[in-house]
Every structure is written in structure tokens, then in C-alpha cells.
Coordinates of C-alpha atoms in Angstrom, one line a residue:
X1 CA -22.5 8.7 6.5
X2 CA -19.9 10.5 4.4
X3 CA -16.9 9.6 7.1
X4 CA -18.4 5.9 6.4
X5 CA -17.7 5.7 3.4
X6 CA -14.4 7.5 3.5
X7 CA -13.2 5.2 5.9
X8 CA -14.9 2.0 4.2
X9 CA -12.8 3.3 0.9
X10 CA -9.7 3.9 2.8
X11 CA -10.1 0.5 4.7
X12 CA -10.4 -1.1 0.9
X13 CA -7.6 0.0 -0.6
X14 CA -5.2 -1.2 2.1
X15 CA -5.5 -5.1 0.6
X16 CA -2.7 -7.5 1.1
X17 CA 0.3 -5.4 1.3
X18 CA -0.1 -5.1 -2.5
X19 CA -0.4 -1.6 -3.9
X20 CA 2.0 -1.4 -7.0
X21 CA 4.5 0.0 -5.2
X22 CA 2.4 2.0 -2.5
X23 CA 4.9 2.0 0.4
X24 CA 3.0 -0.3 2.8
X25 CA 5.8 -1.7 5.6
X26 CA 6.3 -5.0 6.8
X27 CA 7.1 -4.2 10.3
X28 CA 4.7 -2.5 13.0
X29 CA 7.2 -0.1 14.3
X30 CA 7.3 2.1 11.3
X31 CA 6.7 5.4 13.1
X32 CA 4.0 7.8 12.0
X33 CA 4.9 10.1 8.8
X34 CA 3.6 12.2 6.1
X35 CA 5.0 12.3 3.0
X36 CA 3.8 14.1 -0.8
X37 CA 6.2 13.0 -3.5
X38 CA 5.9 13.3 -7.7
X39 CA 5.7 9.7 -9.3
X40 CA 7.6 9.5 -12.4
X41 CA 7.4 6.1 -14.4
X42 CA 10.3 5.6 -16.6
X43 CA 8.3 4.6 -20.2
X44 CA 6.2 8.1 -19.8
X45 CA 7.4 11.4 -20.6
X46 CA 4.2 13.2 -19.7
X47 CA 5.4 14.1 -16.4
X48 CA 4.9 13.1 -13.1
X49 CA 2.0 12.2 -10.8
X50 CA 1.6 13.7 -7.5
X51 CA 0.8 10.8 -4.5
X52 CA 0.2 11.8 -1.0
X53 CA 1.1 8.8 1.6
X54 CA 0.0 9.2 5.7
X55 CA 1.0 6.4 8.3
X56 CA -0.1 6.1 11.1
X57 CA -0.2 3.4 13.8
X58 CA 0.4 0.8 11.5
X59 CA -2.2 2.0 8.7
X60 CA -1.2 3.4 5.5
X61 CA -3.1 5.7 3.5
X62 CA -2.3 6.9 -0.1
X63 CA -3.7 9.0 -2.4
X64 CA -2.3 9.0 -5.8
X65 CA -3.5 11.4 -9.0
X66 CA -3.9 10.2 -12.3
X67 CA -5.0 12.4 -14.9
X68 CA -9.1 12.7 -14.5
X69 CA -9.2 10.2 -11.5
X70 CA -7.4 9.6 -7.8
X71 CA -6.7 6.2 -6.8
X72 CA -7.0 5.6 -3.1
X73 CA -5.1 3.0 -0.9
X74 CA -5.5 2.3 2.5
X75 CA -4.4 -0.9 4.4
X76 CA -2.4 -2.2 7.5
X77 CA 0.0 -5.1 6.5
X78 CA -0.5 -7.0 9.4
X79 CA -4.3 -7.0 9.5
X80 CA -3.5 -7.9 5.9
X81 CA -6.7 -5.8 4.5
X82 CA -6.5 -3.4 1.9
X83 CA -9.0 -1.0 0.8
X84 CA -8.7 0.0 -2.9
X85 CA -10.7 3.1 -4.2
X86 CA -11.4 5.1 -7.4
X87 CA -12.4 9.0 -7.5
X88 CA -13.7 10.4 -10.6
X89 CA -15.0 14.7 -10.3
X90 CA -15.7 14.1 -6.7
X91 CA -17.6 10.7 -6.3
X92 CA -16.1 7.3 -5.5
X93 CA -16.9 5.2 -8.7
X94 CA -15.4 2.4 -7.8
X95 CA -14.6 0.3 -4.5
X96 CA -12.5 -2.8 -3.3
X97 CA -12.3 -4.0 0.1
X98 CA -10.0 -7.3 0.5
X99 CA -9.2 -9.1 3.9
X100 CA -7.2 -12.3 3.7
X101 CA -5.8 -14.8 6.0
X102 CA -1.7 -14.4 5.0
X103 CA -1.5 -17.9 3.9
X104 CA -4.4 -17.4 1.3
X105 CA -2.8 -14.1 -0.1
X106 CA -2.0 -14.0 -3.6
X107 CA 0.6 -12.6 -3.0
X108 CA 2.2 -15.2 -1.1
X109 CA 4.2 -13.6 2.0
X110 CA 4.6 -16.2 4.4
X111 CA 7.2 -14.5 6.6
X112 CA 9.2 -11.3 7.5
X113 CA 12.9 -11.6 8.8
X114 CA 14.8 -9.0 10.2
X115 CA 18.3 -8.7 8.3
X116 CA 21.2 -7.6 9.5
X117 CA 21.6 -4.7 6.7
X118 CA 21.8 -1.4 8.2
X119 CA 22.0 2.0 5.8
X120 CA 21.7 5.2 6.2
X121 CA 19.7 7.3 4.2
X122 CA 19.1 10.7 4.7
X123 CA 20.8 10.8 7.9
X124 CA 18.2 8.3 9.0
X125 CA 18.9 4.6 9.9
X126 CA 17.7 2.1 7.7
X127 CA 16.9 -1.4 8.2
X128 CA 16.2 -4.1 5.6
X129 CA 13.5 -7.0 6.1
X130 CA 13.4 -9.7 3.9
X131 CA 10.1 -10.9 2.9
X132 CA 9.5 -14.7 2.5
X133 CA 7.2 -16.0 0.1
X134 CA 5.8 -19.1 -0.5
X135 CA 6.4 -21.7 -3.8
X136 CA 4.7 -19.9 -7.0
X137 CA 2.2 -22.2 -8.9
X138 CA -0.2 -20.6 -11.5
X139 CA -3.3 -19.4 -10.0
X140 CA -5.5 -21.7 -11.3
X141 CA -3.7 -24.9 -9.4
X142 CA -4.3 -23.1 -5.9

């Protein structure tokens, strides 16, 4: 039961490709990493915020601490679902699962190109995408 609901919070907070800046990919050959990194936000001097990010085979899965509570991400872009999670002293207390057909995303991605932008971070080679979205019309009209 408890791998269950681990997985059914993980699957949740995967939604849409949208994760405020969660590093979900828009390509499925992003191979499989680990990576634990201190988020800093610019208008907070309070120190940073530790976040924990796993891919693999095309699923992304983020942990992120914020002072009494860890958020939890997990999503593939390309299944476009997202599971979105809230831990408070141990127990989920809250729990999102979204699962939307691309053109019925909010956030509007209707396409990713390949660019021909190659850098090199790192000593790895990047390559940049470009996502295409569609027209923006307030939410209500849609």
C-alpha cells in the first residue's frame, strides 16, 4: 500500500511539464541522472533550499524542501502527466494528479523543435529545443 501511494504522489506531481522551474525535458533522450543542488531565489536572503532531482527513462522525480514541508514532483513530458505532492512531519497532506491531452494543456506547448544551438557546458554538449506554444487568450475564453 505504502509504494502505492508513493508512486500515485510521484505520478501526480509530474503534471504538464510545469513545475516552476523543476527541470522536466522536452526530449526523450535525456539520459538517466541524479542530481542534489541548493535553490536560492533572488528576493530571499534566508538561504537556500535543498532539491533532489532523479531521471530516469523519461520520468522525472523531484523533491524539493521548504521549511516545515517537502514538495514532490514527478512527471514524464511526453505522457504529459504530472503528479504534484505535499509532505508535512512525515504524511502526504496534500495530492495532485493531472493527465492532459497536449492541446488541452494550460500551458500551451504545442511543439518541440530541435535547434541548431550547440554549447558546451561542463565539458558536456548541449543542445537547445525550442518550445512552441500556442496563441494566449485569458483562461476564461478557452
Amino acid at each position: 500500500m505504502y509504494r502505492l501511494i508513493v508512486f500515485s504522489v510521484i505520478t501526480i506531481a509530474a503534471g504538464s511539464a510545469h513545475a516552476s522551474g523543476v527541470p522536466f525535458f522536452t526530449s526523450p533522450d535525456v539520459p538517466d541522472y541524479s542530481a542534489k543542488m541548493i535553490v536560492r531565489d533572488t528576493y530571499n536572503d534566508e538561504g537556500g533550499r535543498q532539491r533532489v532531482v532523479q531521471h530516469h527513462n523519461g520520468w522525472t522525480h523531484v523533491e524539493e524542501d521548504r521549511r516545515e514541508e517537502t514538495n514532490i514532483y514527478y512527471g514524464h513530458f511526453f505522457k504529459n502527466v504530472v503528479l504534484t505532492a505535499t509532505r508535512k512531519n512525515g504524511e502526504i497532506s496534500s495530492i495532485e494528479v493531472r493527465q492532459v491531452e497536449p492541446s488541452h494543456d494550460y500551458n500551451g506547448i504545442t511543439e518541440v523543435k530541435e535547434t541548431d544551438d550547440v554549447e558546451a557546458i561542463g565539458g558536456e554538449q548541449c543542445r537547445w529545443r525550442e518550445i512552441v506554444r500556442k496563441t494566449w487568450c485569458p483562461g476564461w475564453s478557452t
